[in-house]
């Protein structure tokens, strides 16, 4: 097991992996932490009603090695969000984040997510209650606006209310959310990016820690955003689909850490004891390995790696030896990365 760097969520947030439904579960976060000690990780969105009314505290389960890690909450009731934030703090999360950016129909019907961009006063009330309820820093992930809003008037007002309520850090997805006319998938790509507006907000709110989200596909783009004055960068799909290209050199390039970088092979082998423990507890191999499919993206043998895991992980008898077999199929400079298992 690699030793973990102790870092606050604020210092870690120079780079973060975005909260992504069905993707950034505890198995994904465990994998990502094997790749970067410093990057801030986020849970999937957990709804406050599920925690407070439904008692679904198992949704807060995490491995101790995940730190620094943030809990993202969805909701719109100040009292309920305060109670959920308290549960998150008690569960050991380093940051509590409020989702004001998700455009899905399910989120809209629950009166939270991106629709909250139209209810800035309520959001301010929510975050004030969350801050008062527990000791962790409360942050907000938002869009630049929704539907027919004018982002250059809406976003400054929204951020100003957050600052007055006590928020010190935000993550801004630099796209509008179209709740009418676009699907959640289309909302991730179709609305144009407006990085310039996010930079304007940093100049308008110099004391507010602002992270840029949306369309960041490489560490080069992240480094450029930081060099231009933003405080942090949040990467979503690229960090999940091609994690090695983002996370393996992040500690050196984003945080200035020295020392040798780990390889994707090292990470895959680190996952074997975790997989064994997961299976012993009654879990399924595919629950872990589905997050590992992109580990060797762009490498010789990556297709064989994905095929072996995809085809075999759902079998009832699948275990760590499948990962060993997939590793054996990889090639580095034309040579096998590891010897085939006996």
CSV table of C-alpha atoms in Angstrom, one decimal:
chain,number,residue,atom,x,y,z
A,1,UNK,CA,0.0,0.0,0.0
A,2,UNK,CA,1.4,3.4,-0.9
A,3,UNK,CA,1.6,6.0,1.8
A,4,UNK,CA,-0.9,8.9,1.5
A,5,UNK,CA,-0.1,12.6,1.5
A,6,UNK,CA,-2.2,14.4,4.0
A,7,UNK,CA,-3.8,17.4,2.3
A,8,UNK,CA,-6.7,19.6,2.9
A,9,UNK,CA,-9.5,19.7,0.4
A,10,UNK,CA,-8.6,23.4,-0.4
A,11,UNK,CA,-5.0,22.7,-1.2
A,12,UNK,CA,-5.9,19.6,-3.1
A,13,UNK,CA,-8.4,21.4,-5.3
A,14,UNK,CA,-5.8,22.7,-7.7
A,15,UNK,CA,-6.9,19.5,-9.5
A,16,UNK,CA,-10.0,17.5,-8.9
A,17,UNK,CA,-11.9,14.7,-10.5
A,18,UNK,CA,-15.5,15.8,-11.1
A,19,UNK,CA,-18.4,14.0,-9.4
A,20,UNK,CA,-20.0,11.8,-12.0
A,21,UNK,CA,-23.1,9.7,-11.6
A,22,UNK,CA,-22.6,6.0,-12.0
A,23,UNK,CA,-18.8,6.6,-12.3
A,24,UNK,CA,-17.1,8.1,-9.3
A,25,UNK,CA,-18.2,5.5,-6.8
A,26,UNK,CA,-15.9,4.2,-4.0
A,27,UNK,CA,-14.2,1.6,-6.2
A,28,UNK,CA,-13.4,4.3,-8.8
A,29,UNK,CA,-12.1,6.6,-6.1
A,30,UNK,CA,-9.9,3.9,-4.7
A,31,UNK,CA,-8.4,3.3,-8.1
A,32,UNK,CA,-7.8,7.1,-8.7
A,33,UNK,CA,-6.1,7.4,-5.3
A,34,UNK,CA,-3.6,4.8,-6.3
A,35,UNK,CA,-2.7,7.0,-9.2
A,36,UNK,CA,-2.5,10.4,-7.5
A,37,UNK,CA,-2.0,11.2,-3.8
A,38,UNK,CA,-2.9,14.9,-4.1
A,39,UNK,CA,-5.8,15.2,-6.5
A,40,UNK,CA,-9.1,16.0,-4.8
A,41,UNK,CA,-11.7,13.2,-5.4
A,42,UNK,CA,-15.5,13.6,-5.3
A,43,UNK,CA,-18.3,11.1,-4.7
A,44,UNK,CA,-21.2,10.7,-7.0
A,45,UNK,CA,-24.0,13.0,-6.1
A,46,UNK,CA,-25.9,11.7,-3.0
A,47,UNK,CA,-29.3,13.2,-2.4
A,48,UNK,CA,-30.0,14.7,1.0
A,49,UNK,CA,-33.5,13.0,1.2
A,50,UNK,CA,-31.9,9.6,0.7
A,51,UNK,CA,-29.6,10.2,3.7
A,52,UNK,CA,-31.9,12.0,6.0
A,53,UNK,CA,-35.3,10.5,5.2
A,54,UNK,CA,-34.2,7.2,3.7
A,55,UNK,CA,-31.5,6.4,6.2
A,56,UNK,CA,-29.2,5.3,3.3
A,57,UNK,CA,-26.0,6.1,5.1
A,58,UNK,CA,-24.3,3.2,3.2
A,59,UNK,CA,-24.0,5.7,0.4
A,60,UNK,CA,-21.3,7.4,2.5
A,61,UNK,CA,-19.1,4.3,2.6
A,62,UNK,CA,-15.6,5.0,1.6
A,63,UNK,CA,-12.1,3.6,2.1
A,64,UNK,CA,-9.9,5.5,4.5
A,65,UNK,CA,-7.2,5.9,1.8
A,66,UNK,CA,-9.5,8.1,-0.3
A,67,UNK,CA,-8.5,11.4,1.4
A,68,UNK,CA,-8.7,14.1,0.4
A,69,UNK,CA,-12.3,13.4,-0.7
A,70,UNK,CA,-15.4,15.5,-1.0
A,71,UNK,CA,-19.1,14.5,-0.6
A,72,UNK,CA,-21.4,16.0,-3.2
A,73,UNK,CA,-25.0,16.5,-2.0
A,74,UNK,CA,-28.2,17.1,-4.0
A,75,UNK,CA,-31.1,18.8,-2.5
A,76,UNK,CA,-33.0,22.1,-2.0
A,77,UNK,CA,-34.3,22.0,1.6
A,78,UNK,CA,-31.9,23.9,3.9
A,79,UNK,CA,-32.7,21.9,7.0
A,80,UNK,CA,-32.4,18.6,5.2
A,81,UNK,CA,-29.1,19.6,3.5
A,82,UNK,CA,-27.8,20.7,6.9
A,83,UNK,CA,-28.6,17.3,8.4
A,84,UNK,CA,-27.0,15.6,5.4
A,85,UNK,CA,-23.9,17.8,5.6
A,86,UNK,CA,-23.6,16.8,9.2
A,87,UNK,CA,-23.7,13.2,8.4
A,88,UNK,CA,-21.0,13.7,5.7
A,89,UNK,CA,-18.7,15.4,8.2
A,90,UNK,CA,-19.3,12.7,10.7
A,91,UNK,CA,-18.4,10.1,8.1
A,92,UNK,CA,-15.1,11.8,7.6
A,93,UNK,CA,-15.4,13.7,4.3
A,94,UNK,CA,-13.1,16.6,3.9
A,95,UNK,CA,-15.5,18.9,2.0
A,96,UNK,CA,-19.3,19.0,1.5
A,97,UNK,CA,-20.3,20.2,-2.0
A,98,UNK,CA,-23.8,21.3,-3.2
A,99,UNK,CA,-24.8,20.3,-6.7
A,100,UNK,CA,-26.2,23.3,-8.6
A,101,UNK,CA,-25.2,22.0,-12.1
A,102,UNK,CA,-26.8,18.6,-12.9
A,103,UNK,CA,-29.4,19.0,-15.7
A,104,UNK,CA,-31.0,15.5,-15.6
A,105,UNK,CA,-34.8,15.2,-15.5
A,106,UNK,CA,-34.6,13.3,-12.3
A,107,UNK,CA,-32.7,16.1,-10.6
A,108,UNK,CA,-35.1,18.7,-12.0
A,109,UNK,CA,-38.1,16.9,-10.7
A,110,UNK,CA,-36.5,16.9,-7.2
A,111,UNK,CA,-36.1,20.7,-7.4
A,112,UNK,CA,-32.3,20.6,-7.2
A,113,UNK,CA,-29.3,20.5,-9.5
A,114,UNK,CA,-29.0,23.1,-12.3
A,115,UNK,CA,-32.6,24.4,-11.6
A,116,UNK,CA,-31.1,26.0,-8.5
A,117,UNK,CA,-29.4,28.5,-10.7
A,118,UNK,CA,-32.8,30.1,-10.9
A,119,UNK,CA,-33.2,30.2,-7.1
A,120,UNK,CA,-30.1,32.0,-5.9
A,121,UNK,CA,-31.7,33.2,-2.6
A,122,UNK,CA,-32.6,29.6,-1.8
A,123,UNK,CA,-29.1,28.3,-2.6
A,124,UNK,CA,-27.7,31.0,-0.2
A,125,UNK,CA,-30.0,29.8,2.5
A,126,UNK,CA,-29.1,26.2,1.9
A,127,UNK,CA,-25.3,26.7,2.0
A,128,UNK,CA,-25.6,29.0,5.1
A,129,UNK,CA,-27.4,26.2,6.9
A,130,UNK,CA,-24.9,23.6,5.8
A,131,UNK,CA,-22.0,25.8,7.0
A,132,UNK,CA,-23.6,26.3,10.4
A,133,UNK,CA,-24.4,22.6,10.9
A,134,UNK,CA,-20.9,21.1,10.7
A,135,UNK,CA,-17.1,22.0,10.5
A,136,UNK,CA,-16.2,21.0,7.0
A,137,UNK,CA,-15.9,23.6,4.2
A,138,UNK,CA,-19.0,23.9,2.0
A,139,UNK,CA,-18.5,24.4,-1.7
A,140,UNK,CA,-20.9,24.7,-4.7
A,141,UNK,CA,-20.6,23.3,-8.2
A,142,UNK,CA,-22.7,25.3,-10.7
A,143,UNK,CA,-23.2,26.2,-14.3
A,144,UNK,CA,-22.9,29.7,-15.8
A,145,UNK,CA,-26.7,29.8,-16.1
A,146,UNK,CA,-29.7,27.9,-17.4
A,147,UNK,CA,-32.0,28.2,-20.4
A,148,UNK,CA,-32.7,31.8,-21.3
A,149,UNK,CA,-30.7,33.4,-18.4
A,150,UNK,CA,-28.1,35.9,-19.3
A,151,UNK,CA,-25.0,34.4,-17.7
A,152,UNK,CA,-23.1,37.7,-17.4
A,153,UNK,CA,-25.8,39.0,-15.1
A,154,UNK,CA,-27.0,35.8,-13.4
A,155,UNK,CA,-23.6,34.3,-12.5
A,156,UNK,CA,-22.1,37.4,-10.7
A,157,UNK,CA,-25.3,37.7,-8.6
A,158,UNK,CA,-25.3,33.9,-7.9
A,159,UNK,CA,-21.7,34.0,-6.8
A,160,UNK,CA,-22.1,37.2,-4.8
A,161,UNK,CA,-24.9,35.5,-2.8
A,162,UNK,CA,-22.8,32.5,-2.1
A,163,UNK,CA,-19.9,34.6,-0.8
A,164,UNK,CA,-22.2,36.5,1.5
A,165,UNK,CA,-23.5,33.2,2.8
A,166,UNK,CA,-20.0,32.1,3.7
A,167,UNK,CA,-18.9,30.0,0.7
A,168,UNK,CA,-15.2,30.3,-0.1
A,169,UNK,CA,-14.8,27.9,-3.0
A,170,UNK,CA,-16.8,27.1,-6.1
A,171,UNK,CA,-16.5,24.9,-9.2
A,172,UNK,CA,-18.0,26.4,-12.3
A,173,UNK,CA,-18.9,24.3,-15.3
A,174,UNK,CA,-18.4,26.8,-18.1
A,175,UNK,CA,-21.5,26.0,-20.0
A,176,UNK,CA,-25.2,26.9,-19.9
A,177,UNK,CA,-27.5,24.1,-18.9
A,178,UNK,CA,-30.5,23.8,-21.2
A,179,UNK,CA,-33.2,22.2,-19.1
A,180,UNK,CA,-35.7,22.5,-22.0
A,181,UNK,CA,-34.6,21.0,-25.3
A,182,UNK,CA,-31.4,19.1,-24.5
A,183,UNK,CA,-30.8,15.8,-22.9
A,184,UNK,CA,-28.3,15.4,-20.0
A,185,UNK,CA,-25.8,13.9,-22.4
A,186,UNK,CA,-26.2,16.8,-24.9
A,187,UNK,CA,-25.8,19.3,-22.0
A,188,UNK,CA,-22.3,18.0,-21.5
A,189,UNK,CA,-21.3,18.9,-25.1
A,190,UNK,CA,-23.7,21.1,-27.0
A,191,UNK,CA,-23.8,24.4,-25.1
A,192,UNK,CA,-20.6,26.3,-26.0
A,193,UNK,CA,-17.9,26.7,-23.4
A,194,UNK,CA,-17.3,30.2,-22.0
A,195,UNK,CA,-14.0,30.0,-20.2
A,196,UNK,CA,-13.6,33.8,-20.6
A,197,UNK,CA,-16.6,34.3,-18.3
A,198,UNK,CA,-15.1,32.1,-15.6
A,199,UNK,CA,-11.9,34.2,-15.8
A,200,UNK,CA,-14.0,37.4,-15.5
A,201,UNK,CA,-15.6,35.9,-12.3
A,202,UNK,CA,-12.2,35.3,-10.8
A,203,UNK,CA,-11.3,39.0,-11.4
A,204,UNK,CA,-14.6,40.1,-10.0
A,205,UNK,CA,-14.3,37.9,-6.9
A,206,UNK,CA,-10.5,37.7,-6.3
A,207,UNK,CA,-10.9,36.2,-2.8
A,208,UNK,CA,-13.2,33.4,-4.0
A,209,UNK,CA,-11.4,30.1,-4.9
A,210,UNK,CA,-12.7,29.3,-8.4
A,211,UNK,CA,-12.1,26.0,-10.2
A,212,UNK,CA,-12.9,25.6,-13.9
A,213,UNK,CA,-14.9,22.6,-15.1
A,214,UNK,CA,-16.0,21.6,-18.6
A,215,UNK,CA,-14.1,20.4,-21.6
A,216,UNK,CA,-10.8,20.0,-19.9
A,217,UNK,CA,-9.2,17.0,-21.6
A,218,UNK,CA,-5.6,17.1,-20.6
A,219,UNK,CA,-3.1,18.2,-18.0
A,220,UNK,CA,-1.8,20.7,-20.5
A,221,UNK,CA,-5.2,22.4,-20.5
A,222,UNK,CA,-5.3,22.3,-16.7
A,223,UNK,CA,-1.9,23.8,-16.4
A,224,UNK,CA,-2.8,26.6,-18.8
A,225,UNK,CA,-6.0,27.5,-16.8
A,226,UNK,CA,-3.9,27.6,-13.6
A,227,UNK,CA,-1.3,29.8,-15.2
A,228,UNK,CA,-3.9,32.2,-16.3
A,229,UNK,CA,-5.0,32.8,-12.7
A,230,UNK,CA,-7.7,30.3,-11.8
A,231,UNK,CA,-7.3,28.5,-8.5
A,232,UNK,CA,-8.2,25.0,-9.6
A,233,UNK,CA,-9.3,22.8,-12.4
A,234,UNK,CA,-11.9,20.0,-12.3
A,235,UNK,CA,-11.7,17.2,-14.9
A,236,UNK,CA,-14.5,14.8,-15.6
A,237,UNK,CA,-14.7,12.3,-18.4
A,238,UNK,CA,-11.0,12.5,-19.4
A,239,UNK,CA,-10.0,11.6,-15.8
A,240,UNK,CA,-12.3,8.6,-16.0
A,241,UNK,CA,-11.8,7.4,-19.5
A,242,UNK,CA,-8.1,8.0,-19.8
A,243,UNK,CA,-7.0,8.2,-16.1
A,244,UNK,CA,-3.3,7.5,-16.6
A,245,UNK,CA,-2.9,10.5,-18.9
A,246,UNK,CA,-4.4,12.8,-16.2
A,247,UNK,CA,-3.6,11.3,-12.8
A,248,UNK,CA,-0.2,9.5,-13.0
A,249,UNK,CA,1.8,12.7,-13.5
A,250,UNK,CA,-0.6,15.1,-11.7
A,251,UNK,CA,1.3,15.2,-8.4
A,252,UNK,CA,4.4,16.3,-10.1
A,253,UNK,CA,3.0,18.7,-12.7
A,254,UNK,CA,0.2,20.2,-10.7
A,255,UNK,CA,1.5,20.0,-7.2
A,256,UNK,CA,5.2,20.1,-7.7
A,257,UNK,CA,5.9,16.8,-6.0
A,258,UNK,CA,9.2,15.1,-6.6
A,259,UNK,CA,10.0,11.4,-6.8
A,260,UNK,CA,9.4,8.7,-9.4
A,261,UNK,CA,5.9,8.4,-10.9
A,262,UNK,CA,4.0,5.2,-10.7
A,263,UNK,CA,3.1,3.2,-13.8
A,264,UNK,CA,-0.3,2.0,-14.9
A,265,UNK,CA,1.0,-1.6,-14.3
A,266,UNK,CA,1.8,-0.6,-10.7
A,267,UNK,CA,-1.7,0.6,-10.2
A,268,UNK,CA,-3.3,-2.5,-11.7
A,269,UNK,CA,-1.3,-4.7,-9.4
A,270,UNK,CA,-2.2,-2.5,-6.4
A,271,UNK,CA,-5.8,-3.2,-7.1
A,272,UNK,CA,-5.4,-7.0,-6.7
A,273,UNK,CA,-5.6,-7.1,-2.8
A,274,UNK,CA,-8.5,-4.7,-2.9
A,275,UNK,CA,-10.3,-6.9,-5.4
A,276,UNK,CA,-9.7,-9.9,-3.3
A,277,UNK,CA,-11.1,-8.2,-0.2
A,278,UNK,CA,-14.1,-7.0,-2.3
A,279,UNK,CA,-14.9,-10.5,-3.5
A,280,UNK,CA,-14.5,-12.0,0.0
A,281,UNK,CA,-17.1,-9.5,1.2
A,282,UNK,CA,-19.6,-10.7,-1.4
A,283,UNK,CA,-18.9,-8.2,-4.2
A,284,UNK,CA,-18.5,-8.8,-7.9
A,285,UNK,CA,-15.3,-8.3,-9.9
A,286,UNK,CA,-17.0,-6.2,-12.6
A,287,UNK,CA,-18.0,-3.6,-9.9
A,288,UNK,CA,-14.3,-2.8,-9.6
A,289,UNK,CA,-12.8,-3.6,-13.0
A,290,UNK,CA,-15.4,-1.5,-15.0
A,291,UNK,CA,-13.5,1.5,-13.7
A,292,UNK,CA,-10.1,0.1,-14.8
A,293,UNK,CA,-11.0,-0.4,-18.5
A,294,UNK,CA,-9.3,2.9,-19.6
A,295,UNK,CA,-6.2,2.4,-17.5
A,296,UNK,CA,-4.0,1.6,-20.5
A,297,UNK,CA,-5.8,3.8,-23.1
A,298,UNK,CA,-3.4,4.6,-26.0
A,299,UNK,CA,-1.0,1.9,-25.1
A,300,UNK,CA,-0.1,-1.2,-27.1
A,301,UNK,CA,-2.3,-4.0,-25.8
A,302,UNK,CA,-5.0,-1.7,-24.4
A,303,UNK,CA,-7.7,-3.3,-26.6
A,304,UNK,CA,-6.8,-6.8,-25.3
A,305,UNK,CA,-6.9,-5.4,-21.8
A,306,UNK,CA,-10.4,-4.0,-22.2
A,307,UNK,CA,-11.7,-7.1,-24.0
A,308,UNK,CA,-10.5,-9.5,-21.4
A,309,UNK,CA,-11.9,-7.6,-18.5
A,310,UNK,CA,-15.2,-6.7,-20.3
A,311,UNK,CA,-15.9,-10.2,-21.4
A,312,UNK,CA,-14.7,-12.0,-18.3
A,313,UNK,CA,-15.5,-9.9,-15.3
A,314,UNK,CA,-19.2,-10.7,-15.2
A,315,UNK,CA,-18.7,-14.4,-14.9
A,316,UNK,CA,-19.6,-15.9,-11.5
A,317,UNK,CA,-16.2,-17.3,-10.9
A,318,UNK,CA,-14.2,-14.3,-12.1
A,319,UNK,CA,-11.4,-13.2,-9.7
A,320,UNK,CA,-8.1,-11.4,-9.6
A,321,UNK,CA,-6.5,-13.9,-12.0
A,322,UNK,CA,-8.6,-12.3,-14.8
A,323,UNK,CA,-6.7,-9.0,-14.1
A,324,UNK,CA,-3.4,-10.9,-14.2
A,325,UNK,CA,-4.4,-12.4,-17.5
A,326,UNK,CA,-5.3,-9.0,-18.9
A,327,UNK,CA,-2.0,-7.6,-17.7
A,328,UNK,CA,-0.2,-10.4,-19.5
A,329,UNK,CA,-1.8,-9.3,-22.7
A,330,UNK,CA,-0.3,-5.9,-22.6
A,331,UNK,CA,2.8,-5.0,-24.6
A,332,UNK,CA,5.4,-2.4,-23.8
A,333,UNK,CA,7.8,-1.8,-26.6
A,334,UNK,CA,6.8,-5.1,-28.1
A,335,UNK,CA,7.5,-7.2,-25.0
A,336,UNK,CA,5.0,-8.6,-22.5
A,337,UNK,CA,4.5,-6.3,-19.5
A,338,UNK,CA,4.3,-9.3,-17.1
A,339,UNK,CA,4.8,-13.0,-17.5
A,340,UNK,CA,1.5,-14.9,-18.0
A,341,UNK,CA,0.1,-16.4,-14.8
A,342,UNK,CA,1.0,-20.1,-14.3
